[in-house]
CSV table of C-alpha atoms in Angstrom, one decimal:
chain,number,residue,atom,x,y,z
T,1,MET,CA,141.4,33.5,34.5
T,2,GLY,CA,139.4,33.9,37.6
T,3,PHE,CA,138.7,31.6,40.5
T,4,ALA,CA,135.2,30.4,39.7
T,5,GLU,CA,134.7,29.1,43.2
T,6,ASN,CA,132.6,26.0,43.4
T,7,ASN,CA,130.9,26.9,46.6
T,8,GLN,CA,129.6,30.3,45.8
T,9,GLN,CA,127.3,29.9,48.8
T,10,THR,CA,130.0,30.8,51.3
T,11,ASP,CA,128.8,30.5,54.8
T,12,ILE,CA,129.9,34.0,56.0
T,13,GLY,CA,129.9,33.0,59.7
T,14,ALA,CA,131.6,29.6,59.5
T,15,ALA,CA,135.1,30.7,60.3
T,16,VAL,CA,134.0,32.9,63.2
T,17,ARG,CA,131.9,30.0,64.6
T,18,ASN,CA,134.8,27.6,64.2
T,19,GLY,CA,137.1,30.0,66.1
T,20,ARG,CA,140.4,28.4,65.0
T,21,GLU,CA,141.9,31.1,62.9
T,22,ILE,CA,145.5,32.1,63.3
T,23,LEU,CA,146.5,35.2,61.3
T,24,LEU,CA,149.7,36.5,59.9
T,25,GLN,CA,150.2,40.2,59.0
T,26,ALA,CA,152.4,39.5,56.0
T,27,TYR,CA,154.0,42.9,55.5
T,28,ASN,CA,155.3,46.0,57.2
T,29,TRP,CA,155.5,49.7,56.4
T,30,GLU,CA,158.6,49.3,54.2
T,31,SER,CA,157.5,46.2,52.3
T,32,HIS,CA,156.8,48.1,49.1
T,33,LYS,CA,160.5,48.6,48.6
T,34,TYR,CA,161.2,44.8,48.4
T,35,ASP,CA,159.5,43.2,45.4
T,36,TRP,CA,156.9,42.1,47.9
T,37,TRP,CA,154.6,39.7,46.0
T,38,ARG,CA,157.7,37.7,44.9
T,39,ASN,CA,159.2,37.8,48.4
T,40,LEU,CA,156.0,36.5,50.0
T,41,GLU,CA,155.6,33.7,47.4
T,42,ARG,CA,158.9,32.2,48.5
T,43,LYS,CA,157.6,32.2,52.1
T,44,VAL,CA,154.2,30.6,51.6
T,45,PRO,CA,155.4,27.0,52.4
T,46,ASP,CA,156.8,28.2,55.8
T,47,ILE,CA,153.6,30.3,56.5
T,48,ALA,CA,151.4,27.2,55.8
T,49,LYS,CA,153.6,24.8,57.7
T,50,SER,CA,153.6,27.1,60.8
T,51,GLY,CA,149.9,26.9,61.0
T,52,PHE,CA,148.6,30.2,59.8
T,53,THR,CA,145.1,30.0,58.3
T,54,SER,CA,145.1,33.5,56.7
T,55,ALA,CA,147.7,36.0,55.6
T,56,TRP,CA,146.8,39.7,55.6
T,57,LEU,CA,148.4,41.3,52.5
T,58,PRO,CA,149.0,45.0,52.0
T,59,PRO,CA,146.5,47.0,49.8
T,60,PRO,CA,146.7,45.5,46.3
T,61,THR,CA,145.6,48.4,44.2
T,62,GLN,CA,147.3,51.3,42.5
T,63,SER,CA,147.9,54.0,45.1
T,64,PHE,CA,149.1,57.6,45.3
T,65,SER,CA,151.4,56.6,48.2
T,66,PRO,CA,153.7,53.5,47.8
T,67,GLU,CA,152.3,51.8,51.0
T,68,GLY,CA,148.9,51.6,49.3
T,69,TYR,CA,146.7,53.6,51.7
T,70,LEU,CA,145.9,56.4,49.2
T,71,PRO,CA,144.1,54.4,46.5
T,72,GLN,CA,142.9,55.9,43.3
T,73,ASN,CA,142.2,53.3,40.5
T,74,LEU,CA,140.7,50.4,42.5
T,75,TYR,CA,140.7,48.1,39.5
T,76,SER,CA,144.4,48.4,38.8
T,77,LEU,CA,146.4,45.6,40.5
T,78,ASN,CA,149.7,47.0,39.6
T,79,SER,CA,151.2,48.5,42.7
T,80,SER,CA,154.5,49.2,44.4
T,81,TYR,CA,154.2,45.7,45.8
T,82,GLY,CA,154.4,44.2,42.4
T,83,SER,CA,152.5,43.5,39.2
T,84,GLU,CA,149.0,42.0,38.9
T,85,HIS,CA,150.7,38.9,37.4
T,86,LEU,CA,152.9,38.4,40.5
T,87,LEU,CA,150.0,39.0,42.9
T,88,ARG,CA,147.9,36.4,41.1
T,89,ALA,CA,150.9,33.9,41.3
T,90,LEU,CA,151.1,34.6,45.1
T,91,VAL,CA,147.4,34.1,45.7
T,92,GLN,CA,147.5,30.9,43.6
T,93,LYS,CA,150.4,29.6,45.6
T,94,MET,CA,148.6,30.4,48.9
T,95,LYS,CA,145.5,28.6,47.6
T,96,GLN,CA,147.6,25.5,46.9
T,97,HIS,CA,149.0,25.6,50.5
T,98,LYS,CA,145.5,26.3,52.0
T,99,VAL,CA,146.4,29.7,53.4
T,100,ARG,CA,143.7,32.3,52.7
T,101,ALA,CA,144.7,35.6,51.2
T,102,MET,CA,143.3,38.6,53.2
T,103,ALA,CA,142.8,41.8,51.2
T,104,ASP,CA,143.3,45.2,52.9
T,105,ILE,CA,140.2,47.1,51.9
T,106,VAL,CA,140.8,50.8,51.8
T,107,ILE,CA,137.4,52.4,51.1
T,108,ASN,CA,137.2,55.3,53.6
T,109,HIS,CA,138.9,57.6,51.1
T,110,ARG,CA,140.1,57.8,47.6
T,111,VAL,CA,142.4,60.2,45.7
T,112,GLY,CA,140.7,62.1,42.9
T,113,THR,CA,142.0,62.4,39.3
T,114,THR,CA,140.5,65.7,38.3
T,115,GLN,CA,139.4,69.0,39.8
T,116,GLY,CA,135.7,69.6,40.3
T,117,HIS,CA,133.5,71.5,42.8
T,118,GLY,CA,135.5,74.2,44.6
T,119,GLY,CA,138.7,73.4,42.6
T,120,MET,CA,139.3,70.2,44.7
T,121,TYR,CA,140.5,66.9,43.3
T,122,ASN,CA,137.1,65.3,44.0
T,123,ARG,CA,136.3,63.7,40.7
T,124,TYR,CA,137.4,60.3,39.3
T,125,ASP,CA,137.3,60.9,35.6
T,126,GLY,CA,139.3,58.7,33.2
T,127,ILE,CA,139.5,55.6,35.5
T,128,PRO,CA,137.0,52.8,36.4
T,129,LEU,CA,134.5,53.9,39.0
T,130,SER,CA,134.5,57.3,37.4
T,131,TRP,CA,132.5,59.0,40.2
T,132,ASP,CA,131.7,62.7,40.4
T,133,GLU,CA,131.7,65.0,43.4
T,134,ARG,CA,128.6,63.4,44.8
T,135,ALA,CA,130.7,60.4,45.9
T,136,VAL,CA,132.8,62.6,48.2
T,137,THR,CA,131.5,63.7,51.6
T,138,SER,CA,130.6,67.4,52.0
T,139,CYS,CA,133.0,67.6,55.0
T,140,THR,CA,136.0,66.7,52.7
T,141,GLY,CA,135.2,69.0,49.8
T,142,GLY,CA,132.6,67.0,47.8
T,143,LEU,CA,128.9,67.3,47.1
T,144,GLY,CA,127.8,64.2,49.0
T,145,ASN,CA,126.3,64.0,52.5
T,146,ARG,CA,128.2,64.5,55.7
T,147,SER,CA,130.5,61.6,56.7
T,148,THR,CA,128.9,58.8,58.8
T,149,GLY,CA,132.2,58.5,60.8
T,150,ASP,CA,135.4,60.3,61.5
T,151,ASN,CA,137.3,62.1,58.7
T,152,PHE,CA,140.6,60.9,57.3
T,153,HIS,CA,142.2,64.2,56.6
T,154,GLY,CA,143.9,65.5,53.5
T,155,VAL,CA,142.1,63.4,50.9
T,156,PRO,CA,138.5,63.0,49.7
T,157,ASN,CA,136.4,60.7,51.9
T,158,ILE,CA,134.0,58.4,50.2
T,159,ASP,CA,130.3,59.0,50.9
T,160,HIS,CA,128.9,55.5,51.5
T,161,SER,CA,125.4,56.8,52.0
T,162,GLN,CA,125.2,57.1,48.2
T,163,HIS,CA,123.6,54.0,46.6
T,164,PHE,CA,125.7,54.2,43.4
T,165,VAL,CA,128.8,54.3,45.5
T,166,ARG,CA,127.8,51.2,47.5
T,167,LYS,CA,126.8,49.3,44.4
T,168,ASP,CA,130.2,50.0,42.8
T,169,ILE,CA,132.1,49.1,46.0
T,170,THR,CA,130.2,45.9,46.4
T,171,ALA,CA,130.9,44.9,42.7
T,172,TRP,CA,134.6,45.7,43.3
T,173,LEU,CA,134.7,43.5,46.4
T,174,GLN,CA,133.0,40.7,44.6
T,175,TRP,CA,135.7,41.0,41.9
T,176,LEU,CA,138.5,40.8,44.5
T,177,ARG,CA,136.8,37.8,46.1
T,178,ASN,CA,135.8,35.8,43.0
T,179,TYR,CA,138.2,36.9,40.2
T,180,VAL,CA,141.4,37.9,42.0
T,181,GLY,CA,141.0,35.2,44.7
T,182,PHE,CA,141.1,37.1,48.0
T,183,GLN,CA,139.0,35.1,50.5
T,184,ASP,CA,139.2,37.4,53.6
T,185,PHE,CA,138.9,41.1,54.1
T,186,ARG,CA,140.5,43.6,56.5
T,187,PHE,CA,138.7,46.9,56.6
T,188,ASP,CA,141.0,49.9,56.9
T,189,PHE,CA,140.1,53.0,59.0
T,190,ALA,CA,136.8,51.5,60.1
T,191,ARG,CA,136.1,54.6,62.2
T,192,GLY,CA,135.6,56.6,59.1
T,193,TYR,CA,132.2,55.2,58.0
T,194,SER,CA,129.2,53.5,59.5
T,195,PRO,CA,129.6,49.8,60.3
T,196,LYS,CA,126.2,49.2,58.7
T,197,TYR,CA,127.9,49.6,55.3
T,198,VAL,CA,130.6,47.0,56.3
T,199,LYS,CA,127.7,44.7,57.0
T,200,GLU,CA,126.3,45.4,53.5
T,201,TYR,CA,129.7,44.8,51.9
T,202,ILE,CA,130.3,41.6,53.7
T,203,GLU,CA,126.8,40.3,52.8
T,204,GLY,CA,127.4,41.3,49.1
T,205,ALA,CA,130.9,39.9,48.7
T,206,LYS,CA,130.8,37.0,51.2
T,207,PRO,CA,134.4,36.8,52.4
T,208,ILE,CA,135.2,33.8,54.6
T,209,PHE,CA,136.6,36.0,57.4
T,210,SER,CA,136.6,39.8,58.0
T,211,VAL,CA,138.3,42.0,60.5
T,212,GLY,CA,137.9,45.7,61.0
T,213,GLU,CA,140.5,48.3,62.2
T,214,TYR,CA,138.5,50.3,64.7
T,215,TRP,CA,141.4,52.2,66.3
T,216,ASP,CA,141.0,55.1,68.7
T,217,SER,CA,142.9,56.1,71.8
T,218,CYS,CA,142.8,54.1,75.0
T,219,ASN,CA,141.9,55.9,78.2
T,220,TYR,CA,145.0,57.7,79.5
T,221,SER,CA,145.5,60.1,82.4
T,222,GLY,CA,148.4,62.1,80.9
T,223,PHE,CA,150.9,59.4,79.9
T,224,TYR,CA,149.5,56.9,82.4
T,225,LEU,CA,147.3,54.2,81.0
T,226,GLU,CA,144.2,53.9,83.2
T,227,TYR,CA,143.3,50.4,84.7
T,228,ASN,CA,139.7,50.5,83.5
T,229,GLN,CA,139.5,50.4,79.7
T,230,ASP,CA,135.8,49.3,79.5
T,231,SER,CA,134.7,52.4,77.5
T,232,HIS,CA,137.4,51.7,75.0
T,233,ARG,CA,136.5,48.1,74.5
T,234,GLN,CA,132.8,49.0,74.4
T,235,ARG,CA,133.4,51.3,71.4
T,236,ILE,CA,135.0,48.4,69.5
T,237,ILE,CA,132.2,46.1,70.5
T,238,ASN,CA,129.6,48.6,69.3
T,239,TRP,CA,131.3,48.7,65.9
T,240,ILE,CA,131.3,44.8,65.7
T,241,ASP,CA,127.6,44.9,66.6
T,242,GLY,CA,127.0,47.5,63.9
T,243,THR,CA,128.3,45.1,61.3
T,244,GLY,CA,125.6,42.6,62.3
T,245,GLN,CA,128.3,40.7,64.2
T,246,LEU,CA,129.6,39.6,60.7
T,247,SER,CA,133.0,41.1,61.2
T,248,THR,CA,135.6,40.7,63.9
T,249,ALA,CA,137.8,43.6,65.1
T,250,PHE,CA,141.4,44.1,66.1
T,251,ASP,CA,141.6,44.1,69.9
T,252,PHE,CA,143.4,47.4,70.4
T,253,THR,CA,142.3,47.4,74.0
T,254,THR,CA,144.3,44.3,74.7
T,255,LYS,CA,147.3,45.6,72.9
T,256,GLY,CA,147.3,48.8,74.9
T,257,ILE,CA,147.0,47.0,78.2
T,258,LEU,CA,149.4,44.2,77.5
T,259,GLN,CA,152.3,46.4,76.4
T,260,GLU,CA,152.0,48.3,79.8
T,261,ALA,CA,151.5,45.0,81.7
T,262,VAL,CA,154.8,43.4,80.6
T,263,LYS,CA,156.7,46.3,82.1
T,264,GLY,CA,156.0,45.0,85.6
T,265,GLN,CA,152.3,45.8,85.8
T,266,PHE,CA,150.7,42.4,85.2
T,267,TRP,CA,147.9,43.3,87.6
T,268,ARG,CA,146.4,45.1,84.6
T,269,LEU,CA,145.6,41.7,82.9
T,270,ARG,CA,142.7,40.9,85.2
T,271,ASP,CA,139.7,43.3,85.1
T,272,SER,CA,137.4,44.0,88.0
T,273,GLN,CA,135.2,41.0,87.0
T,274,GLY,CA,138.2,38.6,87.0
T,275,LYS,CA,138.2,38.5,83.2
T,276,PRO,CA,140.8,39.5,80.6
T,277,PRO,CA,140.6,43.3,80.3
T,278,GLY,CA,140.4,43.7,76.5
T,279,VAL,CA,137.7,42.9,73.9
T,280,VAL,CA,138.8,39.3,74.3
T,281,GLY,CA,137.4,39.4,77.9
T,282,TRP,CA,133.9,40.4,76.7
T,283,TRP,CA,133.5,39.0,73.1
T,284,PRO,CA,136.4,36.6,72.4
T,285,SER,CA,135.0,35.1,69.2
T,286,ARG,CA,135.2,38.6,67.6
T,287,ALA,CA,138.5,39.8,69.1
T,288,VAL,CA,141.5,39.7,66.9
T,289,THR,CA,144.5,40.0,69.2
T,290,PHE,CA,147.9,41.3,68.1
T,291,ILE,CA,151.2,42.7,69.5
T,292,ASP,CA,152.1,45.2,66.8
T,293,ASN,CA,151.2,46.1,63.2
T,294,HIS,CA,152.6,48.3,60.4
T,295,ASP,CA,151.3,51.5,62.2
T,296,THR,CA,152.1,50.8,65.8
T,297,GLY,CA,155.4,49.1,65.2
T,298,SER,CA,157.6,48.8,62.0
T,299,THR,CA,159.4,52.0,61.1
T,300,GLN,CA,156.3,54.2,62.0
T,301,GLY,CA,156.4,53.1,65.6
T,302,HIS,CA,153.3,55.1,66.6
T,303,TRP,CA,152.5,52.9,69.6
T,304,PRO,CA,155.1,50.1,69.8
T,305,PHE,CA,155.2,47.0,72.0
T,306,PRO,CA,158.4,47.0,74.2
T,307,SER,CA,160.8,45.0,71.9
T,308,ASN,CA,162.4,43.1,74.8
T,309,HIS,CA,159.0,41.7,75.9
T,310,ILE,CA,157.5,40.5,72.6
T,311,MET,CA,157.7,36.8,73.5
T,312,GLU,CA,155.7,37.4,76.7
T,313,GLY,CA,153.1,39.2,74.4
T,314,TYR,CA,153.0,36.2,72.1
T,315,ALA,CA,152.8,33.7,75.0
T,316,TYR,CA,149.7,35.6,76.1
T,317,ILE,CA,147.8,36.0,72.8
T,318,LEU,CA,148.8,32.5,71.4
T,319,THR,CA,147.5,30.7,74.5
T,320,HIS,CA,144.5,32.8,75.2
T,321,PRO,CA,141.0,33.0,73.7
T,322,GLY,CA,140.4,35.4,70.8
T,323,ILE,CA,141.9,35.2,67.3
T,324,PRO,CA,145.7,35.7,67.5
T,325,THR,CA,147.7,37.6,64.9
T,326,VAL,CA,151.5,37.4,64.4
T,327,PHE,CA,153.4,40.4,62.9
T,328,TYR,CA,155.7,39.8,59.9
T,329,ASP,CA,158.7,41.5,61.5
T,330,HIS,CA,158.6,39.4,64.6
T,331,PHE,CA,158.2,36.2,62.6
T,332,PHE,CA,160.6,36.7,59.7
T,333,ASP,CA,163.0,39.5,60.7
T,334,TRP,CA,163.8,39.1,64.4
T,335,GLY,CA,165.8,35.9,64.0
T,336,ASN,CA,165.3,32.2,64.0
T,337,SER,CA,164.9,31.8,67.7
T,338,ILE,CA,161.8,34.1,67.9
T,339,HIS,CA,160.4,32.5,64.7
T,340,ASP,CA,160.7,29.0,66.3
T,341,GLN,CA,159.3,30.1,69.7
T,342,ILE,CA,156.2,31.5,67.9
T,343,VAL,CA,155.8,28.3,65.9
T,344,LYS,CA,156.0,26.3,69.1
T,345,LEU,CA,153.3,28.3,70.7
T,346,ILE,CA,151.1,27.9,67.6
T,347,ASP,CA,151.8,24.1,67.7
T,348,ILE,CA,150.6,24.0,71.4
T,349,ARG,CA,147.5,26.1,70.6
T,350,LYS,CA,146.6,23.7,67.8
T,351,SER,CA,147.4,20.4,69.5
T,352,GLN,CA,145.5,21.4,72.7
T,353,ASP,CA,142.7,22.7,70.6
T,354,ILE,CA,142.6,26.2,72.1
T,355,HIS,CA,140.2,28.3,70.1
T,356,SER,CA,138.6,31.8,70.2
T,357,ARG,CA,136.0,30.8,72.8
T,358,SER,CA,138.2,28.6,75.1
T,359,SER,CA,137.5,29.1,78.8
T,360,ILE,CA,140.0,31.0,80.9
T,361,ARG,CA,140.7,31.1,84.6
T,362,ILE,CA,143.2,33.8,85.7
T,363,LEU,CA,145.2,32.5,88.7
T,364,GLU,CA,147.7,35.3,89.3
T,365,ALA,CA,147.8,39.0,88.3
T,366,GLN,CA,150.5,40.6,90.3
T,367,PRO,CA,153.1,43.3,89.4
T,368,ASN,CA,155.7,40.8,88.2
T,369,LEU,CA,153.6,37.7,87.4
T,370,TYR,CA,150.5,36.7,85.4
T,371,SER,CA,149.2,33.1,85.2
T,372,ALA,CA,146.1,31.5,83.8
T,373,ILE,CA,144.6,28.2,82.7
T,374,ILE,CA,143.0,28.1,79.3
T,375,GLY,CA,140.5,25.5,78.2
T,376,GLU,CA,141.6,23.4,81.2
T,377,LYS,CA,144.2,22.1,78.8
T,378,VAL,CA,146.9,24.8,78.8
T,379,CYS,CA,148.5,26.6,81.7
T,380,MET,CA,150.8,29.6,81.2
T,381,LYS,CA,152.8,32.2,83.1
T,382,ILE,CA,154.5,35.4,82.0
T,383,GLY,CA,156.7,37.8,84.0
T,384,ASP,CA,159.8,37.3,86.1
T,385,GLY,CA,158.0,36.1,89.2
T,386,SER,CA,158.6,32.3,89.6
T,387,TRP,CA,155.5,30.2,89.4
T,388,CYS,CA,154.3,26.7,88.3
T,389,PRO,CA,151.0,25.0,88.4
T,390,ALA,CA,149.9,22.7,91.3
T,391,GLY,CA,149.1,19.2,90.3
T,392,ARG,CA,151.1,16.4,88.7
T,393,GLU,CA,149.0,16.4,85.5
T,394,TRP,CA,150.8,19.4,84.1
T,395,THR,CA,153.9,19.0,82.0
T,396,LEU,CA,156.1,21.8,80.7
T,397,ALA,CA,155.3,22.3,76.9
T,398,THR,CA,157.7,25.2,76.2
T,399,SER,CA,159.4,28.0,78.0
T,400,GLY,CA,161.6,31.1,77.2
T,401,HIS,CA,162.7,34.4,78.6
T,402,ARG,CA,160.0,35.3,81.2
T,403,TYR,CA,157.4,32.9,80.0
T,404,ALA,CA,156.4,29.2,80.4
T,405,VAL,CA,153.5,27.1,79.0
T,406,TRP,CA,152.3,23.7,80.4
T,407,GLN,CA,149.8,21.2,79.0
T,408,ASN,CA,148.0,18.2,80.4
């Protein structure tokens, strides 16, 4: 039975306007080995009690690879994470606890079932959405148009310029939204196709909240991260704009800068205008901040945050403007102390009503010290430099290794 939602007139922009989302990435690269839907169902009460509004789940559909990122039959919800029945039980439990389920939407590419033009596996015979070669971009062996973005190599890339493709994808997203019960969307490999299609899909399926993964490299000189990352954050902002401002985007700029800053380069956390240097400094209501994810951290470790500094990272993103995301590993696998420190920071964010658009005044950005006042209600410092706010109105709210937070 589906979720016949009473308010089908979802106000697409309401969650972004409200600005009080706190996200959990609820898996890592190895989760498919661990009966995942059942494992998560047991954790829903803790996720809800901790204050998360949405939990991003791994791709729910049948996939060529166990992690879910090489989808084939989009309408099959039996995956290495568990059966359709277990997924529905999980989504139902999340609904009861008022935590939204975020679906990982992998629509840049799709593994074919049969050989077509050129002997490539670029047809989808025998399964729902039985597209032919016209659905695959010409640059990845199909008979469609050229890609409207970057190629994801080694697999047919979907040609979103085809009307029949967009009609089918929109119907599938509506099915995930209304029948399966996913309320939020995360768009995988958003560099791969034009953001105007993301806009069309959001307008068609009406998720409550959307976030895109627009990930390209920060500006480096050799191995040295440059101070000025304006061109990097501008590319993410251009993508958000291309979605009609309907989607948010992961703030890869902040992640790249913050993980260098915590190594004793906190001067990086104030840009030349005196603002935060990531997307969060320019468009905080659309910036989804994070420390690590299943690609950068976990067992892939493509671009990891220094593990002995993650609480400084969370002290930054959970007190700052933007939309913070906590990674499953840190919350559930790194011990009770880290879990409880993160929960405490979330508590302070909520009780002091810090939100995505809260004001920020950066007070110090020195090699070994960063401090700021957010929303005039929270003050924080990270780094091993000693510092505390002037004025008797501030009381210590929490502190830990190389971080402290005050409130008034």
